[in-house]
Protein backbone atom coordinates (compact mmCIF):
# COMPACT_ATOMS: atom_id res chain seq x y z
CA UNK A 1 0.00 0.00 0.00
CA UNK A 2 2.83 2.43 0.76
CA UNK A 3 4.24 2.02 -2.76
CA UNK A 4 0.80 2.66 -4.29
CA UNK A 5 0.35 5.83 -2.23
CA UNK A 6 3.85 6.98 -3.18
CA UNK A 7 3.14 6.44 -6.89
CA UNK A 8 -0.17 8.27 -6.56
CA UNK A 9 1.65 11.18 -4.93
CA UNK A 10 4.16 11.27 -7.78
CA UNK A 11 1.42 11.21 -10.42
CA UNK A 12 -0.53 13.93 -8.62
CA UNK A 13 2.62 16.05 -8.44
CA UNK A 14 3.20 15.57 -12.16
CA UNK A 15 -0.38 16.55 -12.96
CA UNK A 16 -0.01 19.73 -10.89
CA UNK A 17 3.26 20.54 -12.67
CA UNK A 18 1.64 20.07 -16.09
CA UNK A 19 -1.42 22.10 -15.10
CA UNK A 20 0.73 25.00 -13.93
CA UNK A 21 2.85 24.89 -17.09
CA UNK A 22 -0.24 24.84 -19.32
CA UNK A 23 -1.74 27.79 -17.44
CA UNK A 24 1.48 29.80 -17.81
CA UNK A 25 1.74 29.10 -21.54
CA UNK A 26 -1.95 29.87 -22.06
CA UNK A 27 -1.76 33.14 -20.10
CA UNK A 28 1.23 34.30 -22.15
CA UNK A 29 -0.38 33.43 -25.49
CA UNK A 30 -1.91 35.88 -27.93
CA UNK A 31 -5.70 36.00 -28.31
CA UNK A 32 -5.51 34.04 -31.58
CA UNK A 33 -3.32 31.40 -29.94
CA UNK A 34 -5.76 31.20 -27.02
CA UNK A 35 -8.63 30.70 -29.46
CA UNK A 36 -6.77 27.82 -31.12
CA UNK A 37 -5.80 26.25 -27.77
CA UNK A 38 -9.36 26.50 -26.44
CA UNK A 39 -10.93 25.08 -29.58
CA UNK A 40 -8.41 22.38 -30.54
CA UNK A 41 -7.11 21.19 -27.18
CA UNK A 42 -9.73 22.11 -24.59
CA UNK A 43 -12.68 21.67 -26.97
CA UNK A 44 -11.13 18.57 -28.56
CA UNK A 45 -12.11 19.64 -32.07
CA UNK A 46 -10.43 18.68 -35.33
CA UNK A 47 -7.83 20.79 -37.08
CA UNK A 48 -10.29 21.59 -39.88
CA UNK A 49 -12.98 22.66 -37.42
CA UNK A 50 -10.48 24.76 -35.44
CA UNK A 51 -9.23 26.48 -38.59
CA UNK A 52 -12.78 27.26 -39.69
CA UNK A 53 -13.88 28.40 -36.23
CA UNK A 54 -10.84 30.64 -35.64
CA UNK A 55 -10.60 31.87 -39.26
CA UNK A 56 -7.03 30.74 -39.89
CA UNK A 57 -5.33 28.67 -42.58
CA UNK A 58 -3.93 25.19 -41.98
CA UNK A 59 -0.38 26.52 -42.20
CA UNK A 60 -1.16 29.15 -39.54
CA UNK A 61 -2.72 26.42 -37.38
CA UNK A 62 0.46 24.33 -37.62
CA UNK A 63 2.63 27.36 -36.85
CA UNK A 64 0.57 28.21 -33.76
CA UNK A 65 0.47 24.57 -32.61
CA UNK A 66 4.25 24.22 -32.96
CA UNK A 67 4.87 27.48 -31.10
CA UNK A 68 2.57 26.50 -28.23
CA UNK A 69 4.09 23.02 -27.91
CA UNK A 70 7.63 24.45 -27.89
CA UNK A 71 6.67 26.97 -25.19
CA UNK A 72 5.13 24.18 -23.13
CA UNK A 73 8.26 22.06 -23.53
CA UNK A 74 10.40 25.01 -22.42
CA UNK A 75 8.14 25.60 -19.45
CA UNK A 76 8.51 21.97 -18.42
CA UNK A 77 12.28 22.05 -18.96
CA UNK A 78 12.10 19.55 -21.81
CA UNK A 79 13.56 21.78 -24.51
Short mmCIF file of N, CA, C and O in Angstrom, two decimals, residues 22 25-45 50 54 56 61 64-65 67-69 71:
data_model
loop_
_atom_site.label_atom_id
_atom_site.label_comp_id
_atom_site.label_asym_id
_atom_site.label_seq_id
_atom_site.Cartn_x
_atom_site.Cartn_y
_atom_site.Cartn_z
N UNK A 22 0.78 24.53 -18.31
CA UNK A 22 -0.24 24.84 -19.32
C UNK A 22 -0.86 26.20 -19.05
O UNK A 22 -1.05 27.01 -19.97
N UNK A 25 1.66 28.96 -20.08
CA UNK A 25 1.74 29.10 -21.54
C UNK A 25 0.47 29.76 -22.07
O UNK A 25 0.53 30.68 -22.89
N UNK A 26 -0.67 29.30 -21.61
CA UNK A 26 -1.95 29.87 -22.06
C UNK A 26 -2.03 31.36 -21.73
O UNK A 26 -2.40 32.16 -22.59
N UNK A 27 -1.67 31.74 -20.52
CA UNK A 27 -1.76 33.14 -20.10
C UNK A 27 -0.82 34.05 -20.88
O UNK A 27 -1.10 35.24 -21.03
N UNK A 28 0.28 33.50 -21.38
CA UNK A 28 1.23 34.30 -22.15
C UNK A 28 0.96 34.27 -23.65
O UNK A 28 1.69 34.88 -24.43
N UNK A 29 -0.07 33.57 -24.07
CA UNK A 29 -0.38 33.43 -25.49
C UNK A 29 -1.19 34.62 -25.99
O UNK A 29 -1.88 35.28 -25.22
N UNK A 30 -1.10 34.83 -27.30
CA UNK A 30 -1.91 35.88 -27.93
C UNK A 30 -3.38 35.43 -27.95
O UNK A 30 -3.69 34.26 -27.72
N UNK A 31 -4.27 36.35 -28.25
CA UNK A 31 -5.70 36.00 -28.31
C UNK A 31 -5.97 34.94 -29.37
O UNK A 31 -6.76 34.02 -29.15
N UNK A 32 -5.31 35.03 -30.51
CA UNK A 32 -5.51 34.04 -31.58
C UNK A 32 -5.01 32.68 -31.13
O UNK A 32 -5.66 31.66 -31.35
N UNK A 33 -3.85 32.67 -30.47
CA UNK A 33 -3.32 31.40 -29.94
C UNK A 33 -4.26 30.81 -28.89
O UNK A 33 -4.51 29.61 -28.87
N UNK A 34 -4.80 31.66 -28.03
CA UNK A 34 -5.76 31.20 -27.02
C UNK A 34 -6.99 30.60 -27.68
O UNK A 34 -7.51 29.58 -27.21
N UNK A 35 -7.47 31.23 -28.74
CA UNK A 35 -8.63 30.70 -29.46
C UNK A 35 -8.34 29.30 -30.00
O UNK A 35 -9.18 28.40 -29.91
N UNK A 36 -7.16 29.13 -30.57
CA UNK A 36 -6.77 27.82 -31.12
C UNK A 36 -6.64 26.79 -29.99
O UNK A 36 -7.15 25.68 -30.10
N UNK A 37 -5.98 27.17 -28.90
CA UNK A 37 -5.80 26.25 -27.77
C UNK A 37 -7.16 25.84 -27.21
O UNK A 37 -7.41 24.65 -26.97
N UNK A 38 -8.04 26.81 -27.01
CA UNK A 38 -9.36 26.50 -26.44
C UNK A 38 -10.16 25.59 -27.36
O UNK A 38 -10.79 24.64 -26.88
N UNK A 39 -10.14 25.86 -28.65
CA UNK A 39 -10.93 25.08 -29.58
C UNK A 39 -10.33 23.70 -29.82
O UNK A 39 -11.01 22.69 -29.69
N UNK A 40 -9.05 23.65 -30.16
CA UNK A 40 -8.41 22.38 -30.54
C UNK A 40 -8.14 21.47 -29.35
O UNK A 40 -8.48 20.29 -29.36
N UNK A 41 -7.51 22.02 -28.31
CA UNK A 41 -7.11 21.19 -27.18
C UNK A 41 -8.22 21.05 -26.14
O UNK A 41 -8.59 19.95 -25.76
N UNK A 42 -8.73 22.18 -25.65
CA UNK A 42 -9.73 22.11 -24.59
C UNK A 42 -11.08 21.64 -25.14
O UNK A 42 -11.79 20.91 -24.47
N UNK A 43 -11.42 22.07 -26.36
CA UNK A 43 -12.68 21.67 -26.97
C UNK A 43 -12.61 20.35 -27.72
O UNK A 43 -13.62 19.82 -28.17
N UNK A 44 -11.39 19.84 -27.88
CA UNK A 44 -11.13 18.57 -28.56
C UNK A 44 -11.77 18.51 -29.96
O UNK A 44 -12.39 17.52 -30.34
N UNK A 45 -11.59 19.57 -30.71
CA UNK A 45 -12.11 19.64 -32.07
C UNK A 45 -11.00 19.29 -33.07
O UNK A 45 -9.83 19.29 -32.74
N UNK A 50 -11.19 23.68 -36.12
CA UNK A 50 -10.48 24.76 -35.44
C UNK A 50 -10.11 25.87 -36.41
O UNK A 50 -10.30 27.05 -36.11
N UNK A 54 -11.73 29.54 -36.01
CA UNK A 54 -10.84 30.64 -35.64
C UNK A 54 -10.39 31.48 -36.83
O UNK A 54 -9.60 32.40 -36.67
N UNK A 56 -8.45 30.80 -39.54
CA UNK A 56 -7.03 30.74 -39.89
C UNK A 56 -6.82 29.63 -40.92
O UNK A 56 -7.64 28.74 -41.07
N UNK A 61 -2.40 27.36 -38.47
CA UNK A 61 -2.72 26.42 -37.38
C UNK A 61 -1.47 25.66 -36.96
O UNK A 61 -1.16 25.57 -35.78
N UNK A 64 1.01 27.93 -35.12
CA UNK A 64 0.57 28.21 -33.76
C UNK A 64 0.76 26.98 -32.88
O UNK A 64 1.27 27.06 -31.76
N UNK A 65 0.36 25.81 -33.38
CA UNK A 65 0.47 24.57 -32.61
C UNK A 65 1.93 24.29 -32.24
O UNK A 65 2.25 23.98 -31.09
N UNK A 67 4.41 26.46 -32.03
CA UNK A 67 4.87 27.48 -31.10
C UNK A 67 4.39 27.18 -29.68
O UNK A 67 5.16 27.27 -28.72
N UNK A 68 3.13 26.79 -29.54
CA UNK A 68 2.57 26.50 -28.23
C UNK A 68 3.24 25.27 -27.61
O UNK A 68 3.60 25.26 -26.43
N UNK A 69 3.44 24.23 -28.41
CA UNK A 69 4.09 23.02 -27.91
C UNK A 69 5.53 23.30 -27.49
O UNK A 69 5.99 22.82 -26.44
N UNK A 71 6.73 26.19 -26.43
CA UNK A 71 6.67 26.97 -25.19
C UNK A 71 6.35 26.08 -23.99
O UNK A 71 6.90 26.26 -22.91
#
